[in-house]
Amino acid sequence: MSGVVLDGKKINQEILNELRPRIAALTATKRPPALAVVLVGNDPASQIYVRSKVKTCNDLGIRSIEIRPSENITTDDLIQQVAPLANDPEVDGILVQMPLPKQIDVERVMSYVDASRDVDGFGMQSLGALVLNRPAPRACTPAGILEMLKRYRIPIAGKHAVVVGRSDIVGKPMALLLLHENATVTICHSRTRNLAEECSRADILVAAMGRPAMLTAEYIKPGAIVVDVGTNRLSNAAEVQRVFKDEPAKLASFEKTGTALVGDIDPKAMKELASYYTPVPGGVGPLTIAMLMANAVELAEAHLLQ
Ligand code: GUN
């Protein structure tokens, strides 16, 4: 048996196409939506994500304003750059790419991201609204996952959902969104006992802990819906061999490039056991970007059409 692929690229295109007329209407009557993107330093993964976000803005006709402070900036100096965006009438959304360098006090910086421009939903006010199930921007990755489950008409109410990982940007908001859809939710983390046993009870399993191919067959209930948020870049040949031993195309690509991308779930087990699953890449990643664009348009409409 092989599960149905939850096609993040397809859903991404659907969402972006639905945004186009809204962006055109704003552009014709007011101005294009505008997103400020703050990328601190040279983290290679963050650079790739930001490039992809800016490119999507350009394709859609959303104005992007890139701010790129150096790796060794202080918290105070970063705040100097972020704070003015909060009252800039030409800016609808402010995105501070995570992770920030170690010397930065993330909470202090985020407190300067005005709630009406919190395009990532990472601020206190947006998170409070999430807890209360009130309208506010939602963190893009969990919101995208929920949107995909809905578009594939996968029922959530009454299901047992297990979220592995308790990060502020994925695990916690994901658990709350599933709870608001009336799932029974378990949150697992590094201190959870008998993780395999917890996971194997999941009707919906969301893996977001950043451990390459850690969840193997014994973690997956046959027929479960499996969502893999992990994007781990492997460069160790033995590890790549272990994960992709039955996938010659992946091994050949590793031979050529020296790296291979793997999620938090063993891809073979996921494909064989899940009823629906998100591939890595091409599953969750494109949804994050689509929801970011949706949040930016939503904020622009709130700023410009009231
Ligand atoms: N780092 C990993 N995911 C995200 C995201 O969705 N937004 C931001 N700003 N940083 C991230």
mmCIF file of N, CA and C and ligand atoms in Angstrom, residues 49 53 95-99 120 122 140-141 169 288, ligand 1:
data_model
loop_
_atom_site.group_PDB
_atom_site.id
_atom_site.type_symbol
_atom_site.label_atom_id
_atom_site.label_comp_id
_atom_site.label_asym_id
_atom_site.label_seq_id
_atom_site.Cartn_x
_atom_site.Cartn_y
_atom_site.Cartn_z
ATOM 1 N N TYR A 49 15.408 30.588 2.386
ATOM 2 C CA TYR A 49 13.991 30.854 2.680
ATOM 3 C C TYR A 49 13.614 32.277 2.287
ATOM 4 N N LYS A 53 10.876 33.726 -0.349
ATOM 5 C CA LYS A 53 9.771 34.610 0.066
ATOM 6 C C LYS A 53 9.757 35.873 -0.794
ATOM 7 N N LEU A 95 8.464 40.911 8.767
ATOM 8 C CA LEU A 95 8.912 39.538 8.991
ATOM 9 C C LEU A 95 10.350 39.574 9.476
ATOM 10 N N VAL A 96 10.604 39.026 10.650
ATOM 11 C CA VAL A 96 11.975 38.884 11.139
ATOM 12 C C VAL A 96 12.324 37.407 11.011
ATOM 13 N N GLN A 97 13.232 37.094 10.097
ATOM 14 C CA GLN A 97 13.533 35.686 9.833
ATOM 15 C C GLN A 97 14.219 35.053 11.043
ATOM 16 N N MET A 98 13.719 33.891 11.448
ATOM 17 C CA MET A 98 14.310 33.134 12.552
ATOM 18 C C MET A 98 15.174 32.014 11.972
ATOM 19 N N PRO A 99 16.182 31.526 12.674
ATOM 20 C CA PRO A 99 16.618 31.976 13.994
ATOM 21 C C PRO A 99 17.477 33.243 13.917
ATOM 22 N N ASP A 120 3.910 37.085 10.623
ATOM 23 C CA ASP A 120 4.233 35.700 10.992
ATOM 24 C C ASP A 120 3.400 35.193 12.165
ATOM 25 N N PHE A 122 3.961 35.812 15.276
ATOM 26 C CA PHE A 122 4.870 35.404 16.352
ATOM 27 C C PHE A 122 4.746 36.280 17.599
ATOM 28 N N CYS A 140 2.707 30.839 9.986
ATOM 29 C CA CYS A 140 2.445 30.392 8.611
ATOM 30 C C CYS A 140 2.525 28.876 8.425
ATOM 31 N N THR A 141 3.489 28.225 9.063
ATOM 32 C CA THR A 141 3.634 26.784 8.829
ATOM 33 C C THR A 141 2.432 26.011 9.387
ATOM 34 N N ILE A 169 7.068 28.485 17.108
ATOM 35 C CA ILE A 169 6.634 28.839 15.759
ATOM 36 C C ILE A 169 5.948 27.694 15.019
ATOM 37 N N THR A 288 4.034 27.179 3.795
ATOM 38 C CA THR A 288 4.477 28.268 4.673
ATOM 39 C C THR A 288 4.511 29.568 3.872
HETATM 40 N N1 GUN B 1 12.147 30.356 10.438
HETATM 41 C C1 GUN B 1 11.618 29.143 10.179
HETATM 42 N N2 GUN B 1 10.323 29.285 9.804
HETATM 43 C C2 GUN B 1 10.043 30.608 9.837
HETATM 44 C C3 GUN B 1 8.889 31.376 9.555
HETATM 45 O O1 GUN B 1 7.816 30.887 9.207
HETATM 46 N N3 GUN B 1 9.026 32.716 9.688
HETATM 47 C C4 GUN B 1 10.171 33.298 10.088
HETATM 48 N N4 GUN B 1 10.201 34.620 10.212
HETATM 49 N N5 GUN B 1 11.270 32.618 10.358
HETATM 50 C C5 GUN B 1 11.210 31.272 10.232
#
